[in-house]
Short mmCIF file of C-alpha atoms in Angstrom, two decimals:
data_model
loop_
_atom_site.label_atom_id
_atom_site.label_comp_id
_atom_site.label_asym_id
_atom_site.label_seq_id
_atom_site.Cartn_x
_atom_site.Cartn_y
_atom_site.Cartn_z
CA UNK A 1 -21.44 -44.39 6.46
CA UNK A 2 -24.32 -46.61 7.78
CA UNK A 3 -26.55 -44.80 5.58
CA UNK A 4 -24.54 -45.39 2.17
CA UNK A 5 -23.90 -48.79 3.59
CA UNK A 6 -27.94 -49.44 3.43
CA UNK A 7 -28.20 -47.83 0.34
CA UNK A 8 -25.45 -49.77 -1.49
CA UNK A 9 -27.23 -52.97 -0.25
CA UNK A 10 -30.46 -51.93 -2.42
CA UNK A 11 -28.95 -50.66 -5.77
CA UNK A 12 -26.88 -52.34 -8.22
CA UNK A 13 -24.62 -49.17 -9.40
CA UNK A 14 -21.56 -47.85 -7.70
CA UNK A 15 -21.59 -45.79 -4.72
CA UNK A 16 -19.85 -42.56 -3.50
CA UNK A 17 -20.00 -41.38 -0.14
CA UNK A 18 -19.02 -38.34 0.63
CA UNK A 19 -19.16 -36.83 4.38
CA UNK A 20 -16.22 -36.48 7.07
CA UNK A 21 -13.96 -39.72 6.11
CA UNK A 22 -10.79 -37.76 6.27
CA UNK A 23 -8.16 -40.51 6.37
CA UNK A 24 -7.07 -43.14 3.98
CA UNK A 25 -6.91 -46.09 6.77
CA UNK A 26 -10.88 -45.09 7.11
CA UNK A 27 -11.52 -44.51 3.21
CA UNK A 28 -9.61 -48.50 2.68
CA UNK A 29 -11.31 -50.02 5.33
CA UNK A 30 -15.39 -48.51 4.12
CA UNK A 31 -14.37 -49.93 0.45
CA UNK A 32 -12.83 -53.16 1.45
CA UNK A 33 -15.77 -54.44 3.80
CA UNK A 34 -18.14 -53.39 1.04
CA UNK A 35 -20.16 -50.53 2.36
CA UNK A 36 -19.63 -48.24 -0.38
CA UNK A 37 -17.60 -48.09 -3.79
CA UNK A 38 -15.66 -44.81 -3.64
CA UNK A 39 -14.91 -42.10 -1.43
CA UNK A 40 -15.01 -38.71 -2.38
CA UNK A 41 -13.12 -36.98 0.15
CA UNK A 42 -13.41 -33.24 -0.91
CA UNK A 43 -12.72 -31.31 2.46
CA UNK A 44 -9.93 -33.67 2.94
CA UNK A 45 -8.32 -32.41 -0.43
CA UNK A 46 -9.12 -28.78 0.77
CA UNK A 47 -7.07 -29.09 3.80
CA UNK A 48 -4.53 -31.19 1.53
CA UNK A 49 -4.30 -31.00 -2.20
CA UNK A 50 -1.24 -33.28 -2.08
CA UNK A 51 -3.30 -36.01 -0.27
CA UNK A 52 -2.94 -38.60 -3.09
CA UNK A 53 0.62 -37.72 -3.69
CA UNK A 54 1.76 -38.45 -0.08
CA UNK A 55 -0.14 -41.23 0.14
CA UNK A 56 1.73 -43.28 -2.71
CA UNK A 57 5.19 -41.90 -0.93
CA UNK A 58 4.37 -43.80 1.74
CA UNK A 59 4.21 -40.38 3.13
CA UNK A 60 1.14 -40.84 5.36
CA UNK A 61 1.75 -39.27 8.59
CA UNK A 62 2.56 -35.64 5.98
CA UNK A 63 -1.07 -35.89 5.32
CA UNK A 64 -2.58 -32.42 6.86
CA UNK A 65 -6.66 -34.29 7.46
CA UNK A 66 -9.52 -31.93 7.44
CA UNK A 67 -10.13 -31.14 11.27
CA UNK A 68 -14.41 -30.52 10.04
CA UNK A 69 -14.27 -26.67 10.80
CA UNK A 70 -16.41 -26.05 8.01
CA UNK A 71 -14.68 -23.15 7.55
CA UNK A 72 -14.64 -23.56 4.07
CA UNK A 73 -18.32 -24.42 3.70
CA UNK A 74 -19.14 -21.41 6.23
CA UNK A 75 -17.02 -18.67 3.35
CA UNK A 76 -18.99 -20.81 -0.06
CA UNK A 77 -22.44 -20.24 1.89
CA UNK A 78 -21.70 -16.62 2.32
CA UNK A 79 -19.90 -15.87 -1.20
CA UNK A 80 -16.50 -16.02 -0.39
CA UNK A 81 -13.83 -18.63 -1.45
CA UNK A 82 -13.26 -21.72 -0.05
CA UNK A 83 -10.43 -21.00 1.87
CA UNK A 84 -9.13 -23.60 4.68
CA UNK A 85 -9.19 -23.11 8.12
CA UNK A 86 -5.21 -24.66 8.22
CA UNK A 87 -4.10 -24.28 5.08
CA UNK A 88 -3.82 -20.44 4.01
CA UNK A 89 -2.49 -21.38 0.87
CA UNK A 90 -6.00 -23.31 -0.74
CA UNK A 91 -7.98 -21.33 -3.11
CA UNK A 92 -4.57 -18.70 -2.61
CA UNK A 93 -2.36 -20.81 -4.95
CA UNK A 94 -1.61 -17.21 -7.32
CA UNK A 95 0.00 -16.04 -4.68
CA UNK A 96 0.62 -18.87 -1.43
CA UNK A 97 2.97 -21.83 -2.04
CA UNK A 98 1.35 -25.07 -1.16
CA UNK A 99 5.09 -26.84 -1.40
CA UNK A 100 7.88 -24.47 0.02
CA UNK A 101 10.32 -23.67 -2.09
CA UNK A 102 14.08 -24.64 -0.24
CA UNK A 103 16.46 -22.37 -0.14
CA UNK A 104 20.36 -24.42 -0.39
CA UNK A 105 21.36 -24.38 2.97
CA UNK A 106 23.92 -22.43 4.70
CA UNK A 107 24.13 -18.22 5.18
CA UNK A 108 26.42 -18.33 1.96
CA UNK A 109 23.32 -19.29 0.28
CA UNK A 110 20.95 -17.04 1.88
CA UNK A 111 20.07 -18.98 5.00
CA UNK A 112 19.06 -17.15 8.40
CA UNK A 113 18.68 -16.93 11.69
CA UNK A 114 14.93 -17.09 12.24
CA UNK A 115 13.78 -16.92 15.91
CA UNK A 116 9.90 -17.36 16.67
CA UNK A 117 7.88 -16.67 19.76
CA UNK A 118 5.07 -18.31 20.99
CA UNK A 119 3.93 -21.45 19.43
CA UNK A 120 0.01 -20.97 19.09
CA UNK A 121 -1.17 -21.60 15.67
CA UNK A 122 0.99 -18.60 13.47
CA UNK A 123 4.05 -19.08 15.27
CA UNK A 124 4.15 -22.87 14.29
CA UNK A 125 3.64 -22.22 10.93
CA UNK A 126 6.16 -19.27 10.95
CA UNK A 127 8.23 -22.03 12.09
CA UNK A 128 7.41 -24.92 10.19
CA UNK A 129 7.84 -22.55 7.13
CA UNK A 130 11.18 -21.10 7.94
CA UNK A 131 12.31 -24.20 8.15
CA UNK A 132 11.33 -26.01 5.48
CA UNK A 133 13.02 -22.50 3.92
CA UNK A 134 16.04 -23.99 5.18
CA UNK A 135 16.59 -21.24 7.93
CA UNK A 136 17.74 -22.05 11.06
CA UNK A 137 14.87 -21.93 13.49
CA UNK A 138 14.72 -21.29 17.11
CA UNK A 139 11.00 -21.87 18.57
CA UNK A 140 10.13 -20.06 21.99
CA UNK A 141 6.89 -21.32 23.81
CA UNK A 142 6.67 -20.16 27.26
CA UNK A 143 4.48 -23.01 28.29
CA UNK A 144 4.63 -26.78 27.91
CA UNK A 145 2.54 -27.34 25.42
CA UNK A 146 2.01 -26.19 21.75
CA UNK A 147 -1.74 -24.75 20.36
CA UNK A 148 -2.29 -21.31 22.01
CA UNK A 149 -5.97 -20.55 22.14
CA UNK A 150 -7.14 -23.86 20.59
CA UNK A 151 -6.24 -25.59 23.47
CA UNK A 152 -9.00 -23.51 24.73
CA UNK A 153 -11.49 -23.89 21.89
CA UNK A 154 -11.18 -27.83 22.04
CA UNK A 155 -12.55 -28.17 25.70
CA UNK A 156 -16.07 -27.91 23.89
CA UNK A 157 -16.84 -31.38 23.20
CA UNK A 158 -17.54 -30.80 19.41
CA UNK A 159 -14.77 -28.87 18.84
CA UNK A 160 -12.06 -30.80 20.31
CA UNK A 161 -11.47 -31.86 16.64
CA UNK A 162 -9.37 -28.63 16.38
CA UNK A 163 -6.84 -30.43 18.05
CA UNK A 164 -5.82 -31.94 14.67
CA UNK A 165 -4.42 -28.34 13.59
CA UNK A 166 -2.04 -28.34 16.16
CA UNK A 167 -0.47 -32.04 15.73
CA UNK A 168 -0.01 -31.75 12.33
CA UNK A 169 1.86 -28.62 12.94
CA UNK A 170 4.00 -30.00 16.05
CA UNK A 171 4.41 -33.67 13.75
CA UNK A 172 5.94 -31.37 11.09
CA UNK A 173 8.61 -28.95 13.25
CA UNK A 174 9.34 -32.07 15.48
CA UNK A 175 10.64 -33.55 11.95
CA UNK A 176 12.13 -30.22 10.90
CA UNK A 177 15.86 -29.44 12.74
CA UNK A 178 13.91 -26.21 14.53
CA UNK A 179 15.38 -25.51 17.72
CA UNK A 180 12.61 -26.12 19.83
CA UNK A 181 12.44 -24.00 23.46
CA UNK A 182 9.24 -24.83 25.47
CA UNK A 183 8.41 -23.81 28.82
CA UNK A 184 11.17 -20.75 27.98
CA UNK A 185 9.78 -16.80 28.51
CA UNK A 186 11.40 -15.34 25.62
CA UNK A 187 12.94 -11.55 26.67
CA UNK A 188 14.63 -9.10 24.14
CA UNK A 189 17.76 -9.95 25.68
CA UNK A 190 16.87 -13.91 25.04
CA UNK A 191 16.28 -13.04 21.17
CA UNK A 192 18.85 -10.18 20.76
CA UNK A 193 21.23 -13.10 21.89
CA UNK A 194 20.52 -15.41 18.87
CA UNK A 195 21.58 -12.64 17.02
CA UNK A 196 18.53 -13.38 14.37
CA UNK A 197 18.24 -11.85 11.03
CA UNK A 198 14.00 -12.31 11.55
CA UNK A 199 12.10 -12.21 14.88
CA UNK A 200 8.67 -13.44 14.19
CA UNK A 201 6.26 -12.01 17.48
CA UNK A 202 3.62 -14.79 17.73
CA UNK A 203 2.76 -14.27 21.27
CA UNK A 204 -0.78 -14.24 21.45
CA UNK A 205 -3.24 -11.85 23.17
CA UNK A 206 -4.76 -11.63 26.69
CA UNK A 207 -8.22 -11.39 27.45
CA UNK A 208 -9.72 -8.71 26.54
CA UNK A 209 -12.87 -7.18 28.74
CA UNK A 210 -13.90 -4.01 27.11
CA UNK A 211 -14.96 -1.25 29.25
CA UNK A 212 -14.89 -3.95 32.17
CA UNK A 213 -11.59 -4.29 31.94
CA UNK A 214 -10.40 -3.26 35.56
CA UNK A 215 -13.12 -4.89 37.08
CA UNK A 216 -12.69 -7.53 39.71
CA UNK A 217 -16.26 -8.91 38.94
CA UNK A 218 -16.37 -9.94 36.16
CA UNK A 219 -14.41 -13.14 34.81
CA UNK A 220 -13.10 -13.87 30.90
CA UNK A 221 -13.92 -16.98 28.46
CA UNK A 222 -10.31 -17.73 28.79
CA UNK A 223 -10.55 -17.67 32.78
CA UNK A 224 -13.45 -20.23 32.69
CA UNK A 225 -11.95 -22.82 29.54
CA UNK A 226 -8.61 -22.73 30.98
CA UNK A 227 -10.14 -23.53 34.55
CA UNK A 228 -8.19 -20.39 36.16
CA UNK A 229 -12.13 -19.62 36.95
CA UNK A 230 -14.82 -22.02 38.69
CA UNK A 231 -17.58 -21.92 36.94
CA UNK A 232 -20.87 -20.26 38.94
CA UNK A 233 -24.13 -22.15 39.78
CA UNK A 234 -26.38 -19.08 37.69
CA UNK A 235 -23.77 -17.10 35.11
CA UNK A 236 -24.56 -14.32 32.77
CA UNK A 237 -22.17 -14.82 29.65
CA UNK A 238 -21.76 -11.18 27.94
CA UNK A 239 -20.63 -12.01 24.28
CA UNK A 240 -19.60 -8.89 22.62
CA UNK A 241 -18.00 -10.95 19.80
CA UNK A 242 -20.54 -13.49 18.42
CA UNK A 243 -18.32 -15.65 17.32
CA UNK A 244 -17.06 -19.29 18.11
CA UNK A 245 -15.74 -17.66 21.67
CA UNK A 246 -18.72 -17.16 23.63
CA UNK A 247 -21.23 -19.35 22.68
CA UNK A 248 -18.81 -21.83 23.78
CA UNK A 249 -18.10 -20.38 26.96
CA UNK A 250 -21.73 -20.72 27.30
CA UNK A 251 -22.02 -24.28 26.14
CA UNK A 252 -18.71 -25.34 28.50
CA UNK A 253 -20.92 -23.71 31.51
CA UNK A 254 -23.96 -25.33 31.15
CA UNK A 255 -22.62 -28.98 30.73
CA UNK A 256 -21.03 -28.46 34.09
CA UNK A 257 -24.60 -27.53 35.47
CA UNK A 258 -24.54 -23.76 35.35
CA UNK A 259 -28.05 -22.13 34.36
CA UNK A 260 -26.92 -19.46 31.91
CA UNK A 261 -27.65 -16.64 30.16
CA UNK A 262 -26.12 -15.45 26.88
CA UNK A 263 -26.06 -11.78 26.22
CA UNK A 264 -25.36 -10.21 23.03
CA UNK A 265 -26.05 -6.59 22.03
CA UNK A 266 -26.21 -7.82 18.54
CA UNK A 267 -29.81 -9.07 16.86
CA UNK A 268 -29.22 -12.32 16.89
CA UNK A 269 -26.97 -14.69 18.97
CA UNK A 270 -23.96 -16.23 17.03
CA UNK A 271 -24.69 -13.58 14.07
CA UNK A 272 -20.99 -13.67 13.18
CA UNK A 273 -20.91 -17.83 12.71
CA UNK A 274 -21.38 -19.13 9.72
CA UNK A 275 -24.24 -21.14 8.24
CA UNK A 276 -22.65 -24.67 9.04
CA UNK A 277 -21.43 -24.36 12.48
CA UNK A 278 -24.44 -21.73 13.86
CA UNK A 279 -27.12 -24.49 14.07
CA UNK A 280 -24.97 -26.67 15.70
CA UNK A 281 -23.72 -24.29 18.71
CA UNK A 282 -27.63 -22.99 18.50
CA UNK A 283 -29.07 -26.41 18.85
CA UNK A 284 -26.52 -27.50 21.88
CA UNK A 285 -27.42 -24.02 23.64
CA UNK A 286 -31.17 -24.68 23.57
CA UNK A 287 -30.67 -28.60 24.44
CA UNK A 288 -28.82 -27.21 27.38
CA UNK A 289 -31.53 -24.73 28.65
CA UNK A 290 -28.97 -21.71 27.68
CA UNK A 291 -31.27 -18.68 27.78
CA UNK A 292 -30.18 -16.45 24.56
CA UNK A 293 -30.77 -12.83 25.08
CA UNK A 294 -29.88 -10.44 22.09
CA UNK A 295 -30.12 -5.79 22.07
CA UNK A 296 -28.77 -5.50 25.43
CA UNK A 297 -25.21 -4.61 25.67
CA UNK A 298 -23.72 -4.77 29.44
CA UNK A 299 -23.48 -1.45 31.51
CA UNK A 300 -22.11 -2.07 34.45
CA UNK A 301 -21.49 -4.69 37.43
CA UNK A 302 -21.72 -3.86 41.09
CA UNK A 303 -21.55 -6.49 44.42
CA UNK A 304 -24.55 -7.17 45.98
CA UNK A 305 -23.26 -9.41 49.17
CA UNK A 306 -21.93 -12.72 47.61
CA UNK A 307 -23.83 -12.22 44.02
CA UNK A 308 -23.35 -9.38 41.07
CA UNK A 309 -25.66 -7.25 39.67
CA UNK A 310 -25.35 -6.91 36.28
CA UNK A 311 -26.81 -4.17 34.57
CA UNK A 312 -28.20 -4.46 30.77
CA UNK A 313 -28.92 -1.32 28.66
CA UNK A 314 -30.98 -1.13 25.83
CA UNK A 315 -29.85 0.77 22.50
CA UNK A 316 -33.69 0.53 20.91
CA UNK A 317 -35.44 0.94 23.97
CA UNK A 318 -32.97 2.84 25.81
CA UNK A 319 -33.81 1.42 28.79
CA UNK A 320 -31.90 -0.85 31.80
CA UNK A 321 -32.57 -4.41 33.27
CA UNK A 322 -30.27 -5.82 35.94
CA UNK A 323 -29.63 -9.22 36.84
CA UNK A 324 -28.81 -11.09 39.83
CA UNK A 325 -25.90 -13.94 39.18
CA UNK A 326 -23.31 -15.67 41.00
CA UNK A 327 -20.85 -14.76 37.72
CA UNK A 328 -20.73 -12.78 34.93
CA UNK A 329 -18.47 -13.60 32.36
CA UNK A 330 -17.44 -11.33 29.50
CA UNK A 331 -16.09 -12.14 25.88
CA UNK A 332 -14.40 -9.46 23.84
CA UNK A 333 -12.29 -11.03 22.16
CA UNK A 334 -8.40 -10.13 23.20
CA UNK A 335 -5.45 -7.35 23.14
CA UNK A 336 -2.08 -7.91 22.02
CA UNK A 337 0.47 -9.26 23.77
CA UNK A 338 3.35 -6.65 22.65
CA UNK A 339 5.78 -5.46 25.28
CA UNK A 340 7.80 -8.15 23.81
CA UNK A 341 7.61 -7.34 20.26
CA UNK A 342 7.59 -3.03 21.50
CA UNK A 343 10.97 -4.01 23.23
CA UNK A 344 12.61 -5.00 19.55
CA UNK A 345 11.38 -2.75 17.56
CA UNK A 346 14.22 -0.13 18.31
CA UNK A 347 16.93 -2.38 16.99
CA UNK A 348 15.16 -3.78 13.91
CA UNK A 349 15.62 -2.79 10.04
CA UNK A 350 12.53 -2.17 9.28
CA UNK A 351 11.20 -0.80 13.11
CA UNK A 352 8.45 -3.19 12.99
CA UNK A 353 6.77 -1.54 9.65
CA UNK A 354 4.99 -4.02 6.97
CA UNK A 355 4.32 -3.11 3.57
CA UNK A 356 0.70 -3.50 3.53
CA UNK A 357 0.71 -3.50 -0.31
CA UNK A 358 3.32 -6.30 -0.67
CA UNK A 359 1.77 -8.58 2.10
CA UNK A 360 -1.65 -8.50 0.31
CA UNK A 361 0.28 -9.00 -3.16
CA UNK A 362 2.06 -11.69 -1.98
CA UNK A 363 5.29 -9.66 -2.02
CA UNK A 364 8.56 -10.12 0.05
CA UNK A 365 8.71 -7.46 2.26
CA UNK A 366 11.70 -4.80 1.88
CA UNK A 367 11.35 -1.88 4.38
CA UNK A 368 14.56 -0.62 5.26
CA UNK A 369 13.50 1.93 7.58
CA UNK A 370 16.57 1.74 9.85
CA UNK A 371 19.45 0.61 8.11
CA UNK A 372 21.47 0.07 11.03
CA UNK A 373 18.93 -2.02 12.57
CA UNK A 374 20.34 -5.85 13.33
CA UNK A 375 17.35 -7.79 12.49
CA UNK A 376 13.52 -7.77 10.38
CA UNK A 377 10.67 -7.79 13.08
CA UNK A 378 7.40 -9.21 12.13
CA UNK A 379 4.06 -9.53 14.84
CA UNK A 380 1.24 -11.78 13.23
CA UNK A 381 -2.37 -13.21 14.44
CA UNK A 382 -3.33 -11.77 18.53
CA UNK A 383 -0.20 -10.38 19.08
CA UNK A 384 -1.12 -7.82 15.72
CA UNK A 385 -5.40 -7.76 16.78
CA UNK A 386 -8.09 -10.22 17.77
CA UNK A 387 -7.81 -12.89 15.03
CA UNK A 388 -9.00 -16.24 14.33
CA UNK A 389 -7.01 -19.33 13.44
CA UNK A 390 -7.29 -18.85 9.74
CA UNK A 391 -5.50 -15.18 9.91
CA UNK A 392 -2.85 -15.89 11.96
CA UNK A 393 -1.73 -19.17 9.94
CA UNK A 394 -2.57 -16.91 6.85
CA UNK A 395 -0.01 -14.16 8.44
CA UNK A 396 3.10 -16.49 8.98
CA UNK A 397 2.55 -18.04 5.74
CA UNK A 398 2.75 -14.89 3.24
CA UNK A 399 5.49 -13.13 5.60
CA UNK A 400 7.60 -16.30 6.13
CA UNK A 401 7.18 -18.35 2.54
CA UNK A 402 9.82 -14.80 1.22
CA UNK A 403 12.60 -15.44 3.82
#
């Protein structure tokens, strides 16, 4: 703002700005002390087309504000759509309701029992959706706190912004009558006793290791954000993902003092981040003395006294190099949590099945495959596969928006 502040103060025509101001009290205040003449706050009407229409409700606090994933931005650079990070239903609107549709309350009218587990980022949506449907809601969360994984993600300072995804999903249930059950392990007896008529299965995944799975050695991204882990004094960081997850991992280890190294067996570290965020998580590796090592995928681990060896093979070269560290700790993404939604599927209508077809179409979904079933069963985001934020929103949205 400084900079179209200093700008305005040379020229004598009007001035836009147009970078991160993503809430009205901050758009007012830049126009009413003079620094600039307008505000063109385009990712801000990404995340919320109905930004200006809230506003002169008096509707404020409804606003859903851009959270600067650049997850739009990242899809433009790369030829895709400028889909939102939050909001599934941008650049969707053919086929993904920005506004739910009601239905008139009551079961006369086609209201239902809708029971959701785990309240990461698809599981408050499924929520917030259902009831905004009009369906009555019931909201497990086994811990005591709502956000899933990006409670993770935001322990990296420049990501903590994240955090805004997850309060403007818990502002909107907490206003919605959703029957709201934290720090309660949902079991198929728990559900089963609701007597639903749709079990949404939001419950994450677990760390996933890859071959290393069994291995005592060899600690997780989620061990080492969540703090389950200490983080070593010299840590090799195998990222098998190159995504957001372990270059942040490596980033949260280094500004606690750990001399790391970043393996991929990709060409390039980061490869799968897009064009916005890469620099940044590139520049704050090298600025923190992050060594970034790409081709060598990790073989093997073995004790060596109080240390690990780590040992590195080489697809091109086909040869090994080991490593000597106090911690080695591998990202591969996650596995499904789904003894839980395994457990319904006996006693469900449609035994767990989704039309593919109708989900990408946009379609309610009909499967009937057990007629005598008592309930629809639904698993979306980690508890389906390794997702991101985007797909498991995206999920709740197109199954729930049909209830």
């Amino acid at each position: 703002l400084h900079l179209a502040s200093a700008i305005k103060a040379e020229v004598d025509v009007p001035v836009f700005h147009a970078t991160r101001i993503q809430d009205p009290a901050t758009a007012a205040r830049a126009i009413e002390d003079g620094h600039i003449d307008m505000v063109a706050m385009t990712r801000t009407h990404i995340a919320d087309p109905y930004f200006v229409e809230k506003l002169r409700e008096g509707r404020e606090d409804d606003i859903r504000q851009c959270v600067g994933a650049s997850y739009c931005l990242d899809r433009l650079y790369t030829g895709g759509g400028a889909l939102c990070i939050q909001n599934a239903a941008t650049g969707r609107e053919r086929t993904m309701p920005h506004k739910i549709a009601p239905k008139i309350g009551g079961a006369a009218n086609g209201a239902k029992k809708v029971v959701v587990i785990g309240a990461g980022p698809g599981g408050m949506e499924a929520a917030r959706v259902s009831a905004e449907r009009g369906h009555d809601v019931v909201l497990f969360e086994a811990t005591d706190r709502m956000g899933g994984q990006i409670n993770l993600a935001t322990k990296v300072g420049h990501r903590e912004n994240l955090s805004g995804v997850t309060r403007w999903l818990e502002s909107q249930i907490r206003k919605l009558p959703v029957d709201l059950r934290m720090e309660t392990m949902a079991t198929a007896e728990a559900v089963k006793a609701e007597s639903p008529d749709v079990v949404i299965v939001a419950t994450g995944g677990r760390p996933n290791s890859g071959r290393l799975q069994d291995s005592a050695l060899v600690a997780t991204g989620q061990d080492i954000l969540s703090g389950r882990v200490e983080p070593g004094e010299t840590v090799l960081v195998y990222d098998d993902q190159n995504d957001h997850q372990g270059v942040s991992v490596a980033e949260y280890l280094a500004e606690r003092g750990a001399r790391v190294e970043l393996v991929t067996p990709d060409w390039m570290t980061g490869s799968k981040l897009g064009p916005t965020n890469r620099p940044i998580h590139i520049r704050n590796l090298h600025a923190k003395g992050v060594v970034m090592t790409p081709d060598l995928r990790l073989g093997g681990v073995e004790a060596e006294g109080n240390r690990i060896v780590a040992v590195l093979h080489n697809d091109y070269s086909e040869g090994d190099e080991e490593r000597l560290v106090d911690q080695v700790v591998v990202e591969h993404g996650t596995l499904p949590n789904e003894e839980l939604y395994f457990a319904l599927r006996p006693d469900s209508v449609n035994l767990g099945e989704v039309d593919i077809d109708a989900l990408l179409e946009g379609r309610p979904q009909e499967i009937a495959t057990n007629p005598a079933g008592a309930y629809r069963l639904f698993r979306i985001g980690d508890a389906v596969t390794s997702r991101n934020i985007h797909a498991a929103i995206y999920d709740a949205l197109r199954l729930c928006k049909d209830f």
